[in-house]
PDB file of C-alpha atoms in Angstrom:
ATOM      1  CA  TRP A  28      23.185 -10.656   8.371  1.00 53.00           C
ATOM      2  CA  GLY A  29      21.332  -9.984  11.368  1.00 81.00           C
ATOM      3  CA  TRP A  30      18.081 -10.742  12.853  1.00 86.00           C
ATOM      4  CA  VAL A  31      16.855  -7.314  12.524  1.00 91.00           C
ATOM      5  CA  ASN A  32      16.828  -8.049   8.618  1.00 94.00           C
ATOM      6  CA  MET A  33      14.828 -11.286   9.561  1.00 95.00           C
ATOM      7  CA  ALA A  34      12.410  -9.306  11.518  1.00 95.00           C
ATOM      8  CA  VAL A  35      11.771  -6.800   8.661  1.00 97.00           C
ATOM      9  CA  ALA A  36      11.473  -9.575   6.144  1.00 98.00           C
ATOM     10  CA  LEU A  37       8.744 -11.534   8.235  1.00 97.00           C
ATOM     11  CA  ALA A  38       6.943  -8.306   8.943  1.00 97.00           C
ATOM     12  CA  VAL A  39       7.169  -6.900   5.343  1.00 98.00           C
ATOM     13  CA  GLY A  40       6.233 -10.521   4.106  1.00 97.00           C
ATOM     14  CA  PHE A  41       3.139 -10.903   6.404  1.00 97.00           C
ATOM     15  CA  SER A  42       1.886  -7.466   6.333  1.00 97.00           C
ATOM     16  CA  GLY A  43       2.430  -7.034   2.604  1.00 97.00           C
ATOM     17  CA  TYR A  44       1.255 -10.360   1.722  1.00 97.00           C
ATOM     18  CA  LEU A  45       4.441 -10.919  -0.294  1.00 96.00           C
ATOM     19  CA  ARG A  46       5.698 -14.171  -2.024  1.00 93.00           C
ATOM     20  CA  PRO A  47       8.726 -15.602  -0.438  1.00 94.00           C
ATOM     21  CA  GLY A  48      10.728 -14.823  -3.752  1.00 93.00           C
ATOM     22  CA  GLY A  49       9.612 -11.313  -3.503  1.00 94.00           C
ATOM     23  CA  VAL A  50      10.684 -10.881  -0.047  1.00 96.00           C
ATOM     24  CA  GLY A  51      14.014 -12.380  -0.852  1.00 95.00           C
ATOM     25  CA  ASP A  52      14.591 -10.009  -3.917  1.00 95.00           C
ATOM     26  CA  LEU A  53      14.028  -6.694  -1.774  1.00 97.00           C
ATOM     27  CA  THR A  54      16.832  -4.177  -1.548  1.00 97.00           C
ATOM     28  CA  ALA A  55      16.894  -0.967   0.600  1.00 98.00           C
ATOM     29  CA  ARG A  56      15.816   1.145  -2.331  1.00 97.00           C
ATOM     30  CA  ASP A  57      12.561  -0.779  -2.625  1.00 97.00           C
ATOM     31  CA  PHE A  58      11.314   0.715   0.417  1.00 98.00           C
ATOM     32  CA  LYS A  59       9.677   4.424   0.658  1.00 97.00           C
ATOM     33  CA  LEU A  60       8.564   5.617   3.990  1.00 97.00           C
ATOM     34  CA  VAL A  61       5.489   7.665   4.226  1.00 96.00           C
ATOM     35  CA  HIS A  62       5.076  10.335   6.746  1.00 94.00           C
ATOM     36  CA  SER A  63       1.724  11.892   8.057  1.00 88.00           C
ATOM     37  CA  ASP A  64       3.250  15.453   8.541  1.00 82.00           C
ATOM     38  CA  GLY A  65       6.758  15.307   7.274  1.00 75.00           C
ATOM     39  CA  LEU A  66       7.868  13.727  10.670  1.00 82.00           C
ATOM     40  CA  ASN A  67       5.575  10.664  11.945  1.00 92.00           C
ATOM     41  CA  ILE A  68       6.075   7.535  10.018  1.00 95.00           C
ATOM     42  CA  VAL A  69       2.839   6.000   9.309  1.00 95.00           C
ATOM     43  CA  GLY A  70       3.339   3.329   6.680  1.00 97.00           C
ATOM     44  CA  VAL A  71       5.759   2.042   4.018  1.00 98.00           C
ATOM     45  CA  VAL A  72       5.316   1.512   0.193  1.00 98.00           C
ATOM     46  CA  VAL A  73       7.272  -1.517  -1.113  1.00 97.00           C
ATOM     47  CA  ALA A  74       8.300  -1.920  -4.659  1.00 95.00           C
ATOM     48  CA  ILE A  75       8.201  -5.544  -6.211  1.00 93.00           C
ATOM     49  CA  HIS A  76      10.424  -5.640  -9.224  1.00 87.00           C
ATOM     50  CA  LYS A  77      10.447  -9.347 -10.003  1.00 77.00           C
ATOM     51  CA  ALA A  78       6.702 -10.138  -9.249  1.00 70.00           C
ATOM     52  CA  LYS A  79       5.615 -13.493 -10.355  1.00 73.00           C
ATOM     53  CA  THR A  80       3.012 -11.815 -12.456  1.00 66.00           C
ATOM     54  CA  ARG A  81       5.069  -8.955 -14.010  1.00 63.00           C
ATOM     55  CA  PHE A  82       4.575 -10.531 -17.705  1.00 66.00           C
ATOM     56  CA  ARG A  83       0.885 -10.682 -17.344  1.00 69.00           C
ATOM     57  CA  ALA A  84       0.157  -7.609 -14.777  1.00 69.00           C
ATOM     58  CA  ALA A  85       2.080  -4.715 -13.792  1.00 67.00           C
ATOM     59  CA  ARG A  86       5.674  -4.918 -14.886  1.00 73.00           C
ATOM     60  CA  VAL A  87       6.567  -3.480 -11.381  1.00 82.00           C
ATOM     61  CA  GLN A  88       4.029  -3.801  -8.679  1.00 88.00           C
ATOM     62  CA  ALA A  89       4.061  -2.182  -5.362  1.00 92.00           C
ATOM     63  CA  VAL A  90       2.070  -2.493  -1.890  1.00 95.00           C
ATOM     64  CA  TYR A  91       1.193   0.094   0.700  1.00 96.00           C
ATOM     65  CA  ILE A  92       1.614  -1.242   4.251  1.00 97.00           C
ATOM     66  CA  ASP A  93      -0.235   0.963   6.412  1.00 94.00           C
ATOM     67  CA  ASN A  94       1.055  -0.537   9.689  1.00 95.00           C
ATOM     68  CA  ARG A  95       3.192   1.836  11.732  1.00 96.00           C
ATOM     69  CA  SER A  96       5.104  -0.653  13.687  1.00 96.00           C
ATOM     70  CA  VAL A  97       6.291  -2.634  10.453  1.00 97.00           C
ATOM     71  CA  ALA A  98       7.206   1.077   8.814  1.00 97.00           C
ATOM     72  CA  VAL A  99       9.405   1.968  11.969  1.00 96.00           C
ATOM     73  CA  LEU A 100      11.047  -1.506  11.900  1.00 97.00           C
ATOM     74  CA  VAL A 101      11.909  -0.816   8.024  1.00 98.00           C
ATOM     75  CA  ALA A 102      13.094   2.526   9.238  1.00 97.00           C
ATOM     76  CA  LEU A 103      15.341   0.896  11.608  1.00 95.00           C
ATOM     77  CA  TRP A 104      16.898  -0.992   9.186  1.00 96.00           C
ATOM     78  CA  LEU A 105      17.214   1.553   6.639  1.00 97.00           C
ATOM     79  CA  LYS A 106      19.205   3.755   8.835  1.00 95.00           C
ATOM     80  CA  THR A 107      22.121   1.392   8.269  1.00 94.00           C
ATOM     81  CA  ALA A 108      21.373  -0.254   4.894  1.00 95.00           C
ATOM     82  CA  TRP A 109      23.260   0.841   1.612  1.00 95.00           C
ATOM     83  CA  PRO A 110      20.634   1.579  -1.248  1.00 94.00           C
ATOM     84  CA  ARG A 111      21.350  -1.650  -3.055  1.00 95.00           C
ATOM     85  CA  GLU A 112      21.754  -3.732   0.094  1.00 96.00           C
ATOM     86  CA  ARG A 113      19.555  -6.690  -0.169  1.00 96.00           C
ATOM     87  CA  LEU A 114      17.211  -7.351   2.810  1.00 97.00           C
ATOM     88  CA  VAL A 115      17.964 -10.906   2.832  1.00 96.00           C
ATOM     89  CA  PRO A 116      21.556 -11.687   1.669  1.00 94.00           C
ATOM     90  CA  GLY A 117      21.080 -15.027   0.062  1.00 93.00           C
ATOM     91  CA  GLY A 118      17.739 -14.482  -1.148  1.00 94.00           C
ATOM     92  CA  TYR A 119      14.917 -17.115  -0.887  1.00 94.00           C
ATOM     93  CA  ALA A 120      17.119 -19.844   0.090  1.00 95.00           C
ATOM     94  CA  GLU A 121      18.548 -18.077   3.137  1.00 95.00           C
ATOM     95  CA  LEU A 122      15.186 -16.689   4.167  1.00 96.00           C
ATOM     96  CA  THR A 123      13.925 -20.108   4.025  1.00 96.00           C
ATOM     97  CA  HIS A 124      16.870 -21.444   6.028  1.00 95.00           C
ATOM     98  CA  ARG A 125      16.390 -18.589   8.786  1.00 94.00           C
ATOM     99  CA  PHE A 126      12.569 -19.166   8.914  1.00 95.00           C
ATOM    100  CA  LYS A 127      13.306 -23.014   9.733  1.00 94.00           C
ATOM    101  CA  SER A 128      16.055 -21.852  12.299  1.00 93.00           C
ATOM    102  CA  LEU A 129      13.465 -19.552  13.969  1.00 90.00           C
ATOM    103  CA  LEU A 130      10.706 -22.257  14.195  1.00 90.00           C
ATOM    104  CA  CYS A 131      13.173 -24.646  15.830  1.00 90.00           C
ATOM    105  CA  ALA A 132      14.325 -22.084  18.296  1.00 87.00           C
ATOM    106  CA  ALA A 133      10.484 -21.413  19.266  1.00 83.00           C
ATOM    107  CA  LYS A 134      10.020 -25.121  19.522  1.00 84.00           C
ATOM    108  CA  ALA A 135       7.460 -24.950  16.675  1.00 84.00           C
ATOM    109  CA  SER A 136       9.210 -26.890  13.903  1.00 86.00           C
ATOM    110  CA  SER A 137       6.372 -29.441  13.771  1.00 85.00           C
ATOM    111  CA  LEU A 138       4.016 -26.890  12.786  1.00 86.00           C
ATOM    112  CA  PRO A 139       3.440 -26.891   8.924  1.00 88.00           C
ATOM    113  CA  LEU A 140       4.625 -23.369   8.462  1.00 91.00           C
ATOM    114  CA  THR A 141       6.740 -22.253   5.674  1.00 94.00           C
ATOM    115  CA  VAL A 142       7.829 -18.685   4.440  1.00 96.00           C
ATOM    116  CA  ALA A 143       5.154 -19.104   1.861  1.00 94.00           C
ATOM    117  CA  SER A 144       2.633 -19.156   4.935  1.00 94.00           C
ATOM    118  CA  LEU A 145       3.351 -15.394   5.496  1.00 95.00           C
ATOM    119  CA  ARG A 146       1.414 -14.335   2.433  1.00 95.00           C
ATOM    120  CA  GLY A 147      -1.862 -16.120   3.167  1.00 94.00           C
ATOM    121  CA  GLY A 148      -1.348 -15.534   6.965  1.00 93.00           C
ATOM    122  CA  GLY A 149      -1.157 -11.669   6.631  1.00 94.00           C
ATOM    123  CA  ALA A 150      -4.569 -11.830   4.496  1.00 95.00           C
ATOM    124  CA  VAL A 151      -6.290 -14.067   7.102  1.00 93.00           C
ATOM    125  CA  ALA A 152      -5.189 -11.754   9.872  1.00 92.00           C
ATOM    126  CA  ASP A 153      -6.548  -8.630   8.138  1.00 93.00           C
ATOM    127  CA  MET A 154      -9.740 -10.327   7.213  1.00 93.00           C
ATOM    128  CA  LEU A 155     -10.425 -11.745  10.726  1.00 91.00           C
ATOM    129  CA  LYS A 156      -9.684  -8.159  12.229  1.00 89.00           C
ATOM    130  CA  GLY A 157     -12.136  -6.679   9.856  1.00 89.00           C
ATOM    131  CA  ARG A 158      -9.268  -4.216   8.568  1.00 79.00           C
ATOM    132  CA  LYS A 159      -9.820  -4.978   5.047  1.00 80.00           C
ATOM    133  CA  ASP A 160     -12.752  -6.152   3.036  1.00 88.00           C
ATOM    134  CA  LEU A 161     -12.272  -8.832   0.380  1.00 91.00           C
ATOM    135  CA  ALA A 162     -11.704  -6.228  -2.588  1.00 92.00           C
ATOM    136  CA  ARG A 163      -9.006  -4.613  -0.581  1.00 93.00           C
ATOM    137  CA  ILE A 164      -7.458  -7.794   0.564  1.00 94.00           C
ATOM    138  CA  MET A 165      -7.370  -8.806  -3.292  1.00 93.00           C
ATOM    139  CA  MET A 166      -5.693  -5.398  -4.408  1.00 91.00           C
ATOM    140  CA  HIS A 167      -3.313  -5.526  -1.491  1.00 92.00           C
ATOM    141  CA  GLY A 168      -2.148  -8.959  -2.334  1.00 91.00           C
ATOM    142  CA  ARG A 169      -2.172  -8.281  -6.190  1.00 88.00           C
ATOM    143  CA  TRP A 170      -4.317 -11.316  -6.736  1.00 90.00           C
ATOM    144  CA  ASP A 171      -6.332 -11.073 -10.140  1.00 86.00           C
ATOM    145  CA  ALA A 172      -8.844 -13.858  -9.403  1.00 89.00           C
ATOM    146  CA  ILE A 173     -10.981 -14.181  -6.399  1.00 92.00           C
ATOM    147  CA  LYS A 174     -10.448 -18.082  -6.773  1.00 93.00           C
ATOM    148  CA  THR A 175      -6.910 -17.480  -6.008  1.00 92.00           C
ATOM    149  CA  LEU A 176      -7.786 -15.263  -2.979  1.00 93.00           C
ATOM    150  CA  ASN A 177     -10.188 -17.931  -1.612  1.00 92.00           C
ATOM    151  CA  HIS A 178      -7.423 -20.665  -1.835  1.00 91.00           C
ATOM    152  CA  PHE A 179      -5.082 -18.511   0.251  1.00 91.00           C
ATOM    153  CA  LEU A 180      -7.919 -17.602   2.885  1.00 93.00           C
ATOM    154  CA  GLN A 181      -9.066 -21.125   3.140  1.00 93.00           C
ATOM    155  CA  GLU A 182      -5.888 -22.774   3.607  1.00 91.00           C
ATOM    156  CA  GLY A 183      -4.676 -19.730   5.825  1.00 89.00           C
ATOM    157  CA  MET A 184      -7.872 -20.275   8.331  1.00 90.00           C
ATOM    158  CA  ALA A 185      -7.186 -24.134   8.212  1.00 89.00           C
ATOM    159  CA  LEU A 186      -3.730 -23.601   9.243  1.00 85.00           C
ATOM    160  CA  LEU A 187      -4.314 -21.015  11.680  1.00 80.00           C
ATOM    161  CA  THR A 188      -7.028 -23.682  13.613  1.00 81.00           C
ATOM    162  CA  ARG A 189      -4.066 -26.380  13.307  1.00 77.00           C
ATOM    163  CA  CYS A 190      -1.536 -24.007  14.746  1.00 75.00           C
ATOM    164  CA  ARG A 191      -3.878 -23.249  17.649  1.00 66.00           C
ATOM    165  CA  LEU A 192      -4.185 -26.751  18.739  1.00 51.00           C
ATOM    166  CA  SER A 193      -1.783 -28.330  21.119  1.00 53.00           C
ATOM    167  CA  LEU A 194       1.293 -30.335  19.803  1.00 52.00           C
ATOM    168  CA  SER A 195      -0.210 -33.432  21.277  1.00 51.00           C
ATOM    169  CA  VAL A 196      -3.512 -33.139  19.396  1.00 44.00           C
ATOM    170  CA  GLN A 197      -1.736 -31.920  16.166  1.00 47.00           C
ATOM    171  CA  THR A 198       0.100 -35.327  15.948  1.00 50.00           C
ATOM    172  CA  LEU A 199      -2.902 -37.549  16.471  1.00 46.00           C
ATOM    173  CA  HIS A 200      -4.063 -39.209  13.031  1.00 40.00           C
TER     174      HIS A 200
END
C-alpha cells in the first residue's frame, strides 16, 4: 500500500484525535465528504465503528474534521479506493511499522513519538491555535471526563516542548 494512505492516516488521526486502533480499522466507507455548496469540499465526517468506548458510550461514533486540506487528501484517496478497502492494510501493526519508518527517514526516531501521539497532538494543536475551546476539544476527542482530556493535553504539551529541543539537549540526563 502507498504513502498516500499513510498521509491520510496521519492527517485523519491527528485532526480527528483518533486512537491508533481506530485509524487502523478505517475503510473507505467510513468517510463522508462534506461540501459547502455541492462542489467545494470543506470537511469530512469519519465513522468509528470499533471505538474503544463503544460498550459504554455510543456504539458507533463519529468525528467531523473541519480541515479542508485533510478532506481533500481523503478525497484523493477515495477516488481510487474500493468501499471496503482499508485505509491501512495490516491495521494497527502496519500503521505502527510505517510510522516508525517515517520517523527514521526524517531522522527523528530518537523522539518519544508513537502513533498514539497523534490523538493528543491534534488536541494540543487545536488548543494552542485557539481553534477549539476545551468543551469542543472534549466532544471532538470523544472524552467523557475532563480528567482524561487533561492527561492528554498535559502529556502532549510536555512532548511538544521536548520535540522542539535540539537532539543534543534531549539526550542529556
